[in-house]
Rosetta silent file (secondary structure, phi, psi, omega in degrees, C-alpha in Angstrom):
SEQUENCE: GDIELEALQHVPKSLFLEILAGQEEKQKTYGCVVWVSKAVTKDDLAAALDSVSELSVAQDTPIRVVHRRAPLVRTKTIISMTSTWINQHWFELTIVASAGTYIKEFVHGDLGRTEPSVGSLLGCEADIFQLDVLEVHTHGRLDLDLVDE
SCORE:     score description
SCORE:     0.000 S_00000001
   1 L     0.000  135.601  174.977  -40.097   56.765 -254.283 S_00000001
   2 L   -80.421  154.228  174.935  -40.655   58.000 -250.807 S_00000001
   3 L  -115.635  132.281  179.959  -43.283   60.575 -249.965 S_00000001
   4 L  -116.590  131.379  178.995  -42.458   63.305 -247.481 S_00000001
   5 L  -116.562  142.292  176.045  -45.101   65.315 -245.628 S_00000001
   6 L  -127.643  143.195  174.249  -44.620   68.504 -243.666 S_00000001
   7 L    58.042   32.448  176.826  -46.998   70.285 -241.285 S_00000001
   8 L   -72.515  131.328 -178.931  -49.703   67.617 -241.612 S_00000001
   9 L  -150.135  154.580  176.158  -52.453   68.255 -239.097 S_00000001
  10 L   -77.750  137.344  177.669  -56.023   67.304 -238.304 S_00000001
  11 L  -125.210  149.122 -179.964  -58.540   70.055 -239.032 S_00000001
  12 L   -70.452  157.055 -179.980  -62.147   70.359 -237.888 S_00000001
  13 H   -57.161  -35.540 -179.056  -64.987   69.766 -240.319 S_00000001
  14 H   -60.660  -37.540  178.540  -65.957   73.461 -240.099 S_00000001
  15 H   -69.295  -41.340  177.216  -62.572   74.440 -241.559 S_00000001
  16 H   -59.720  -42.681  179.421  -62.920   71.885 -244.357 S_00000001
  17 H   -65.888  -35.751  176.980  -66.363   73.330 -245.190 S_00000001
  18 H   -66.172  -38.360  177.079  -64.895   76.855 -245.241 S_00000001
  19 H   -61.747  -46.006  178.851  -62.222   75.669 -247.681 S_00000001
  20 H   -63.101  -39.969 -178.602  -64.900   74.217 -249.956 S_00000001
  21 H   -63.221  -33.787 -178.281  -67.018   77.382 -249.709 S_00000001
  22 L   -90.389    7.394 -173.828  -64.111   79.549 -250.889 S_00000001
  23 H   -56.074  -43.696 -176.258  -63.175   77.237 -253.730 S_00000001
  24 H   -73.621  -19.849  179.348  -64.449   79.440 -256.555 S_00000001
  25 H   -85.360  -16.087 -173.479  -62.674   82.524 -255.192 S_00000001
  26 L   -67.265  156.324  169.288  -59.308   80.803 -255.001 S_00000001
  27 E  -124.907  151.222  176.907  -56.396   81.328 -257.273 S_00000001
  28 E  -127.886  148.128  173.400  -53.615   78.855 -257.872 S_00000001
  29 E  -107.330  128.300 -178.901  -50.071   79.277 -259.100 S_00000001
  30 E  -116.966  149.025  171.040  -48.828   76.576 -261.447 S_00000001
  31 E  -118.293  133.898  179.146  -45.394   75.822 -262.825 S_00000001
  32 E  -144.409  157.913  174.580  -45.088   74.009 -266.121 S_00000001
  33 E  -108.575  126.220 -172.526  -42.607   73.052 -268.786 S_00000001
  34 E  -120.675  140.534  172.256  -43.857   73.833 -272.283 S_00000001
  35 E  -111.189  139.331  175.872  -42.741   72.769 -275.770 S_00000001
  36 E  -125.685  150.015 -173.593  -43.651   74.828 -278.842 S_00000001
  37 L   -76.806  -23.379  178.607  -43.485   73.827 -282.502 S_00000001
  38 L  -110.000  157.265  178.467  -41.853   77.015 -283.767 S_00000001
  39 L   -69.408  130.302  177.401  -38.654   78.646 -282.602 S_00000001
  40 L  -125.208  153.752  177.765  -39.325   81.392 -280.054 S_00000001
  41 L  -107.044  171.356  174.321  -37.080   83.963 -278.415 S_00000001
  42 H   -58.224  -39.463 -179.690  -37.164   85.453 -274.941 S_00000001
  43 H   -66.219  -38.069  176.663  -38.719   88.560 -276.502 S_00000001
  44 H   -59.591  -45.767 -179.789  -41.457   86.483 -278.189 S_00000001
  45 H   -64.642  -43.360 -179.882  -42.386   84.966 -274.839 S_00000001
  46 H   -61.256  -44.391 -177.333  -42.301   88.316 -273.067 S_00000001
  47 H   -68.609  -41.593 -173.933  -44.535   89.962 -275.675 S_00000001
  48 H   -88.760  -30.777 -172.148  -47.110   87.165 -275.966 S_00000001
  49 H  -116.143  -49.309 -174.636  -47.203   85.711 -272.447 S_00000001
  50 H   -66.228  -21.062 -179.178  -45.494   87.826 -269.787 S_00000001
  51 L   -83.619   -6.296 -176.684  -47.609   90.841 -270.699 S_00000001
  52 L   -67.536  135.659  175.534  -50.867   88.974 -269.952 S_00000001
  53 E  -146.368  122.205  177.648  -53.004   90.390 -267.168 S_00000001
  54 E    55.280   50.348 -179.759  -56.539   89.241 -266.325 S_00000001
  55 E   -80.538  122.769  177.589  -56.943   87.253 -269.566 S_00000001
  56 E   -82.009  129.109 -176.567  -60.449   85.837 -269.993 S_00000001
  57 E  -124.310  129.289  176.026  -60.378   82.242 -271.289 S_00000001
  58 E   -95.570  118.619 -177.813  -63.353   80.262 -272.629 S_00000001
  59 E  -119.795  111.570  170.216  -62.917   76.569 -271.822 S_00000001
  60 E   -71.470  151.676  179.894  -65.268   73.956 -273.211 S_00000001
  61 L   -50.754  124.191 -176.544  -65.289   70.836 -271.047 S_00000001
  62 L   -59.291  146.413  178.055  -61.967   69.140 -271.877 S_00000001
  63 L   -53.346  -39.237 -175.008  -61.981   66.000 -273.991 S_00000001
  64 L   -70.704  -15.995  179.942  -60.169   64.123 -271.199 S_00000001
  65 L  -123.469    1.826 -174.054  -62.994   64.781 -268.660 S_00000001
  66 L   -62.135  -22.878  178.518  -66.110   65.212 -270.833 S_00000001
  67 L   -71.892  -15.943 -179.238  -67.247   61.687 -269.900 S_00000001
  68 L  -126.393    2.323  179.283  -67.652   62.775 -266.242 S_00000001
  69 L  -128.083  150.673  178.196  -68.367   66.532 -266.444 S_00000001
  70 L   -63.038  137.966  178.876  -71.230   68.471 -267.987 S_00000001
  71 L   -76.374   89.233 -178.437  -70.423   69.734 -271.501 S_00000001
  72 L  -128.928  155.902  169.865  -70.333   73.469 -270.788 S_00000001
  73 E   -95.048  121.120 -179.511  -68.212   76.419 -271.797 S_00000001
  74 E  -110.477  138.336  176.991  -66.728   77.909 -268.630 S_00000001
  75 E   -97.094  123.460  179.165  -65.058   81.313 -268.464 S_00000001
  76 E  -122.759  169.009 -177.310  -61.881   81.341 -266.381 S_00000001
  77 E  -124.879  129.964  169.071  -59.212   83.967 -265.799 S_00000001
  78 E   -93.073  110.571 -175.823  -55.466   83.809 -266.281 S_00000001
  79 E   -70.120  -47.324  179.246  -54.320   86.405 -263.761 S_00000001
  80 E  -162.263  163.219  175.516  -50.707   86.506 -264.940 S_00000001
  81 E  -140.567  145.816  175.254  -47.944   84.515 -266.607 S_00000001
  82 E  -135.629  125.239 -178.178  -44.167   84.605 -266.324 S_00000001
  83 E  -106.051  152.114  172.690  -41.940   82.706 -268.738 S_00000001
  84 E  -129.563  110.657 -176.764  -38.364   81.515 -268.442 S_00000001
  85 E   -67.728  130.796  175.599  -36.786   80.733 -271.810 S_00000001
  86 E  -102.512  -55.379  172.425  -34.855   77.432 -271.917 S_00000001
  87 E  -156.440 -173.340 -170.508  -34.155   77.195 -275.655 S_00000001
  88 L   -63.859  -15.896  179.170  -35.957   77.993 -278.904 S_00000001
  89 L  -119.069   -3.708 -175.034  -38.574   75.236 -278.400 S_00000001
  90 E  -132.191  141.945  172.998  -38.784   74.900 -274.588 S_00000001
  91 E  -155.276  158.604  172.109  -39.642   77.241 -271.726 S_00000001
  92 E   -93.928  144.125 -179.535  -40.898   77.217 -268.179 S_00000001
  93 E  -133.744  125.975  173.362  -44.168   79.001 -267.544 S_00000001
  94 E  -103.612  125.622 -175.221  -45.554   80.158 -264.213 S_00000001
  95 E  -123.145  129.320  169.366  -49.296   80.761 -264.388 S_00000001
  96 E  -105.430  122.295 -173.717  -51.557   82.349 -261.782 S_00000001
  97 E  -136.761  158.701  176.099  -55.135   81.350 -262.619 S_00000001
  98 E   -69.652  157.793 -179.742  -58.625   81.371 -261.167 S_00000001
  99 L   -56.474  140.787  175.602  -59.933   78.224 -259.503 S_00000001
 100 L    86.075    1.382  178.275  -61.088   75.524 -261.870 S_00000001
 101 L   -72.235  130.445  175.595  -58.938   76.534 -264.832 S_00000001
 102 L   -83.760  100.515 -172.627  -57.831   73.523 -266.867 S_00000001
 103 H   -70.410  -43.159  178.867  -54.149   74.405 -267.224 S_00000001
 104 H   -55.133  -45.879 -178.797  -53.118   71.564 -269.558 S_00000001
 105 H   -69.603  -33.410  175.865  -55.853   72.606 -271.960 S_00000001
 106 H   -62.896  -33.537  178.867  -54.944   76.277 -271.609 S_00000001
 107 H   -72.798  -54.276 -172.170  -51.452   75.389 -272.803 S_00000001
 108 H   -93.822  -11.764  175.065  -52.296   73.135 -275.779 S_00000001
 109 L    91.237  -13.693  177.044  -55.767   74.438 -276.639 S_00000001
 110 L    50.818   51.765  178.668  -57.571   71.070 -276.497 S_00000001
 111 L    55.457   38.808  177.600  -58.222   70.977 -280.244 S_00000001
 112 L    88.329    0.972 -178.269  -59.725   74.464 -280.170 S_00000001
 113 L   -80.173  -15.610  174.908  -61.910   73.838 -277.099 S_00000001
 114 E  -121.034  123.480 -176.580  -59.918   76.378 -275.011 S_00000001
 115 E  -141.913  129.396   -6.122  -59.501   79.850 -276.458 S_00000001
 116 L   -74.818  173.219  177.009  -57.167   81.592 -276.230 S_00000001
 117 L  -134.023  169.681  175.959  -54.377   79.157 -275.368 S_00000001
 118 H   -58.011  -43.214  178.289  -50.624   79.439 -275.011 S_00000001
 119 H   -58.766  -46.346 -178.504  -50.355   77.937 -278.493 S_00000001
 120 H   -69.371  -34.149  177.900  -52.754   80.454 -280.036 S_00000001
 121 H   -64.984  -33.353  179.361  -51.057   83.365 -278.242 S_00000001
 122 H   -93.411   -8.038  178.771  -47.719   82.276 -279.722 S_00000001
 123 L    72.312   36.479 -179.572  -49.203   81.307 -283.119 S_00000001
 124 L  -159.021  179.658  173.361  -48.029   77.684 -283.036 S_00000001
 125 L   -77.032  143.397  176.155  -48.625   74.291 -281.461 S_00000001
 126 E  -135.867  146.784  175.948  -47.825   74.047 -277.761 S_00000001
 127 E  -140.539  153.715 -176.357  -47.742   71.073 -275.431 S_00000001
 128 E  -106.900  131.092 -177.401  -47.211   70.681 -271.712 S_00000001
 129 E  -112.666  -14.295  175.820  -44.638   68.226 -270.391 S_00000001
 130 E  -153.977  139.951  179.365  -44.714   68.961 -266.673 S_00000001
 131 E  -141.513  127.119  178.040  -47.285   70.580 -264.428 S_00000001
 132 E  -132.323  140.920  169.801  -46.997   71.373 -260.727 S_00000001
 133 E   -84.115  119.922 -178.081  -49.247   73.305 -258.348 S_00000001
 134 E   -93.486  -32.808 -177.282  -46.877   75.744 -256.665 S_00000001
 135 E  -160.682  144.503  171.424  -49.308   77.613 -254.422 S_00000001
 136 E  -112.322  119.197 -176.968  -52.981   77.838 -253.484 S_00000001
 137 E   -90.612  120.834  179.843  -53.922   81.421 -252.653 S_00000001
 138 L  -103.521   -3.430  176.309  -56.572   81.702 -249.957 S_00000001
 139 L    53.317   42.649  174.335  -56.435   85.515 -249.723 S_00000001
 140 L    77.614    2.453 -179.052  -56.342   85.518 -245.939 S_00000001
 141 L   -65.829  -36.502 -173.815  -59.498   83.432 -245.491 S_00000001
 142 L  -133.988  143.475  171.754  -57.681   80.704 -243.593 S_00000001
 143 L  -131.019   94.880 -173.334  -54.568   80.427 -241.533 S_00000001
 144 H   -62.703  -21.882  178.373  -54.009   76.746 -240.889 S_00000001
 145 H   -68.255  -19.890 -176.918  -51.222   77.503 -238.411 S_00000001
 146 H   -93.090   -0.793 -178.953  -53.815   79.011 -236.072 S_00000001
 147 L   -77.950  123.159 -178.815  -56.039   75.932 -235.922 S_00000001
 148 L  -117.630   18.959 -177.351  -55.911   74.424 -232.434 S_00000001
 149 L   -99.434    0.000    0.000  -58.678   71.846 -232.658 S_00000001
C-alpha cells in the first residue's frame, strides 16, 4: 500500500510546543465499526448512544498499556455520539471525546475497567472492529495554514 500525504509542512518548534501545551484541552472525533452480542434496532442505538451528552467515563489504565502507564483511574468525557445502524449486530459509531480517552476500551469496557462503556450502555457485549481518528479539534488555538516559518 501506498501512503499519500497532503499539506505536509515544516513547523517551528514553538508551534509544536503550543500543540503539546493544548493537548489536554483537545477533543477528537473518532469513527468506529462496532459489533454487539445482542440484536439492536436503530431506536435502541438512538436511545442509549445518540442521546449521550457530556458523559463522564472512569477509565482504569487499560490492560493493553498497563505495562507502560501508571495504574490510575482517569476521568474522561464523551462529548457526543452518533450511530449509524448497519444491521442488528453491527453499527458505525462517531464519537467526540476529550483528549486521552481510550476509545477501544470505551467500546468494549476492558473487562470492567472502563465504566460506563458502549457495551454497558446497551446492556450487552460490544467489540470494536475498526477505529479511525476523523478530526482533532484545536478550538481555534492554531491555524497551520498561517504558519510561514
